[in-house]
């Protein structure tokens, strides 16, 4: 297999401002390099120091890394801790009255929860779970709307050593059924419904439907939080209201001290690339990753920051940067029930203004859709509280990056483009914003202690400038420990024998520039092969999105007699969808544009227009689905969860 070619050039560089650098937790490149050098010189000692500084251990560890059963690594494996203790109890002596959560509901109602109140609620719910027989190691499925109770349910599981598996509330009964069975869940926590964008969406009925699909005897109880007030079918033998469960429960609950390796949770990956995988995370190593990345990448200042990560708790981002990281640091954070476009596309900006948010973390898909709906809107709000911005989930194209930087961050706030995965638990490649100069579209440099590399199919490093497979060469604490119930799939997927069996294969392609900066080029599975040139999707998409007419673009390959593969681009325009002669004209213009931006090789052979692109529930473009459409194949993927299935018909139409 040949290497992957990089064709896009991006030359803008944004060093940290002197003011930001002066106040940063890691200030200046020399500090960054010192941490990196320390990790290289004494890898285990480095991580052990970090783990002792960041985590409150019940029993200190004497062992650090066990590689004897690679790739089933263990960290801090004779230490004992409780993650909920680290997120709650340890803050109470000084911060009992501090606001932990600022919850803003879909309709704008705001509820503040102090650390003491959160502790009380978590303990009461933990006692409620215990009263239903839930024990250490049991699995609990959480299928809830974004809100305080979702955080409480997850923390309560952590408190008693139960393993939670959160399923995003937008998933269908079928997906839920698959996950309940795979995890062998003893209990399901849900709500009657959720409210998003002014609409009620039932949740409890999906749980009923999932269980009715069969083979769910493992589920002994379903706890239902009343949110929407909708009528709900009731099975008195199995269902119990949340408020009845916690009624009369003690508001203290001794944490269950667990081994550092005890599974904290299972999270099924978002499924952009096939059958969901039950990613299993540890307690100690995972928590360490969440804490360190908060301090390093988000430059956390617990006493003055108001942190807001917009991710739902159904995704890894919501686990690490809503439920665990910010609370482990004793921060104040915003959590939001609704959607960025309701009641209008200024919602995020208004919330930043209202809650004086300092640190804001969202996804490129949200940024692109908000550009489309109102690129001037942020300027109508007072965003002066912001000091740092972050992005995650997909490669961010340089044009969206620039807009985020200028319109939202007012050319004042560094942008942390964070590359990581469900599997890595926390950030892997991202700028430490008081040290690393940023470049639009690059996630910059690996965090200290993260031994990333770009390699060819034999595991050899490729030269700078050349694309290849993104890997991490040494195990790190927050890495997944296995795939639930399928250790062989874990080994084969992430530690392939071709790379020696000990190197973590991320599944993305990347290249490094002359400064050693990482540029994610897309997923390995999506690489195109055009006339013998292997191209990632990211660069062609970014080039298209750099055209002033284009809001968003996705690129896939389709078989071509001569070239091997032809480039097919799906484009969403900023204005209305183009058709007829207008469409032909824009197609010609965009082809020329790509030709000039990155070269004739990447010129789309075909361009199709839609009002939107098909996305996963976490907002990622479903290129596999687009590939089937481009090839005129029958669609076999589950499209029931698409936001707007009607767009598939639009995208089937070629411009003639
Ligand atoms: P599945 O593994 O089931 O296909 P998924 O990969 O979409 O699902 P996640 O773990 O949520 O699920 O996403 C991780 C992937 O998202 C990365 O492997 C990468 O492809 C992409 N990604 C995340 N952050 C970035 C980023 N900052 N830049 C580029 N790509 C990113
Ligand atoms: Mg993945």
XYZ file of C-alpha atoms in Angstrom, residues 405-635:
231
model
C -11.195 32.527 15.871
C -12.341 35.899 14.556
C -16.105 36.042 15.026
C -16.372 34.106 18.290
C -12.954 34.502 19.857
C -12.510 38.064 18.582
C -8.968 37.193 17.486
C -8.126 37.068 21.181
C -8.807 33.493 22.280
C -6.547 30.598 21.351
C -8.268 27.644 19.686
C -7.530 24.165 20.942
C -8.254 21.732 18.116
C -8.265 18.492 20.077
C -7.672 15.179 18.352
C -8.713 12.175 20.385
C -11.218 9.328 20.348
C -13.682 7.401 22.467
C -10.883 4.880 22.802
C -8.239 7.302 24.062
C -10.501 8.693 26.800
C -8.894 12.125 26.745
C -7.038 14.503 24.441
C -4.002 13.086 22.648
C -2.905 15.713 20.146
C -3.809 19.301 20.960
C -2.115 22.609 21.681
C -1.292 23.624 25.227
C -2.613 27.090 24.517
C -0.110 29.065 26.557
C 2.758 27.343 24.794
C 1.963 26.093 21.315
C 1.357 28.393 18.351
C -1.725 27.226 16.474
C -2.357 26.736 12.760
C -5.901 26.576 11.351
C -6.791 22.948 10.677
C -3.942 21.366 12.642
C -4.379 19.747 16.055
C -0.701 20.683 16.549
C 1.453 18.550 18.867
C 0.996 15.467 21.042
C 0.481 16.104 24.749
C 3.493 15.439 26.973
C 3.774 11.680 27.483
C 1.819 10.788 24.334
C 4.174 8.993 21.946
C 2.329 9.647 18.698
C 3.775 8.958 15.268
C 2.795 8.648 11.617
C 3.831 5.334 10.097
C 3.588 3.231 6.972
C 1.976 -0.206 6.814
C 5.043 -1.840 8.398
C 5.122 0.551 11.324
C 8.096 2.628 10.149
C 7.868 6.401 10.669
C 7.201 8.254 7.441
C 9.130 11.446 6.664
C 7.652 14.825 7.561
C 5.210 15.975 4.915
C 4.120 12.484 3.988
C 0.802 11.003 5.068
C 0.381 7.684 6.815
C -1.302 5.923 9.708
C -1.639 7.787 12.973
C -0.418 5.600 15.842
C 0.569 5.882 19.497
C 3.622 3.844 20.255
C 3.453 3.434 23.994
C 0.487 2.639 26.209
C -0.812 5.642 28.150
C -3.060 5.719 31.219
C -6.382 6.794 29.670
C -6.310 4.295 26.788
C -9.236 1.874 26.601
C -8.572 -1.442 28.319
C -10.638 -3.688 26.073
C -13.827 -3.975 24.080
C -16.522 -5.209 26.389
C -16.869 -8.962 26.020
C -14.617 -9.076 22.949
C -10.916 -8.897 23.832
C -9.942 -10.428 20.479
C -11.657 -7.679 18.548
C -9.853 -5.190 20.790
C -6.498 -6.716 19.952
C -7.131 -7.010 16.220
C -8.692 -3.575 15.785
C -6.251 -1.489 17.758
C -3.014 -3.480 18.014
C -2.668 -5.217 14.646
C 0.065 -7.802 14.284
C 1.382 -5.969 11.187
C 2.506 -3.138 13.446
C 4.011 -5.480 16.018
C 1.001 -5.930 18.290
C 1.934 -3.213 20.777
C 1.360 -0.028 18.786
C -2.061 1.587 19.071
C -3.563 2.098 15.607
C -6.012 4.989 15.757
C -7.720 4.374 12.398
C -7.076 7.905 11.114
C -4.559 9.105 8.557
C -2.345 12.100 9.245
C 0.794 13.869 8.185
C 3.230 16.139 9.988
C 4.514 19.383 8.582
C 8.056 20.727 8.806
C 7.406 21.906 12.384
C 6.226 18.456 13.402
C 2.605 19.595 13.588
C -0.035 16.926 13.036
C -2.718 17.331 10.372
C -5.506 14.750 10.423
C -6.376 13.765 6.866
C -9.449 11.639 7.496
C -10.202 8.048 8.327
C -8.089 5.279 6.877
C -11.235 3.622 5.541
C -12.141 6.755 3.601
C -8.833 7.270 1.780
C -9.363 7.758 -1.974
C -7.117 6.294 -4.616
C -7.138 8.538 -7.667
C -4.782 7.580 -10.494
C -2.452 5.974 -8.006
C -2.513 8.949 -5.640
C -3.883 8.168 -2.190
C -5.757 11.177 -0.876
C -7.428 11.783 2.473
C -10.940 13.262 2.481
C -10.111 16.180 4.746
C -8.014 18.255 2.380
C -10.408 18.190 -0.565
C -13.287 18.957 1.777
C -11.391 21.853 3.305
C -10.563 23.232 -0.112
C -14.226 23.136 -1.105
C -15.307 24.728 2.168
C -12.821 27.529 1.584
C -14.926 28.681 -1.379
C -17.147 31.550 -0.222
C -20.278 29.869 -1.592
C -19.785 26.619 0.342
C -21.008 25.914 3.871
C -19.962 22.278 4.126
C -18.668 19.501 1.899
C -18.014 15.775 2.012
C -15.936 13.791 -0.422
C -15.990 10.088 -1.289
C -14.604 7.866 -4.026
C -16.444 5.864 -6.622
C -14.954 3.328 -9.033
C -13.571 4.776 -12.232
C -12.283 2.722 -15.202
C -9.170 4.714 -15.819
C -8.352 6.535 -12.605
C -9.260 3.733 -10.230
C -11.415 6.066 -8.235
C -13.264 9.235 -9.124
C -13.798 12.009 -6.604
C -17.453 12.671 -5.794
C -18.207 15.745 -3.692
C -21.424 16.444 -1.817
C -21.789 20.151 -1.224
C -24.037 22.283 0.953
C -24.120 25.876 -0.250
C -24.477 28.845 2.070
C -27.623 30.021 0.321
C -30.311 27.884 -1.253
C -29.509 24.584 -2.923
C -28.515 25.085 -6.552
C -30.318 23.503 -9.493
C -30.485 23.688 -13.285
C -28.047 25.952 -15.125
C -27.092 27.654 -11.888
C -25.940 24.301 -10.527
C -23.895 23.584 -13.657
C -22.214 26.930 -13.369
C -21.326 26.389 -9.711
C -20.041 22.882 -10.425
C -17.630 24.273 -13.021
C -16.567 27.013 -10.653
C -15.942 24.634 -7.745
C -13.984 22.196 -9.897
C -11.727 25.016 -11.000
C -11.446 26.202 -7.453
C -10.236 22.842 -6.151
C -7.886 22.586 -9.102
C -6.305 25.881 -8.116
C -6.356 25.312 -4.357
C -4.776 21.881 -4.316
C -4.192 20.716 -7.862
C -5.957 18.998 -10.748
C -5.627 15.541 -9.225
C -8.158 16.428 -6.508
C -10.740 18.028 -8.817
C -14.115 16.431 -8.116
C -15.356 14.433 -11.092
C -18.857 14.926 -9.857
C -20.493 17.414 -7.502
C -23.931 17.040 -5.985
C -25.871 19.548 -3.925
C -28.014 19.043 -0.847
C -29.587 21.157 1.878
C -27.528 19.184 4.368
C -25.310 16.111 4.693
C -26.199 12.837 6.389
C -24.648 12.809 9.847
C -24.400 10.457 12.777
C -26.203 11.403 15.926
C -23.001 13.001 17.167
C -22.927 15.209 14.101
C -20.291 13.421 12.034
C -20.605 13.086 8.303
C -21.567 9.534 7.292
C -19.206 9.056 4.385
C -20.011 5.361 4.101
C -23.594 6.261 3.342
C -22.475 8.880 0.837
C -20.221 6.316 -0.797
C -23.212 4.028 -1.338
C -25.167 6.942 -2.794
C -22.323 7.949 -5.093
C -22.057 4.392 -6.376
C -25.799 4.119 -6.824
C -25.867 1.190 -4.413
C -28.759 0.229 -2.253
C -28.530 1.841 1.169
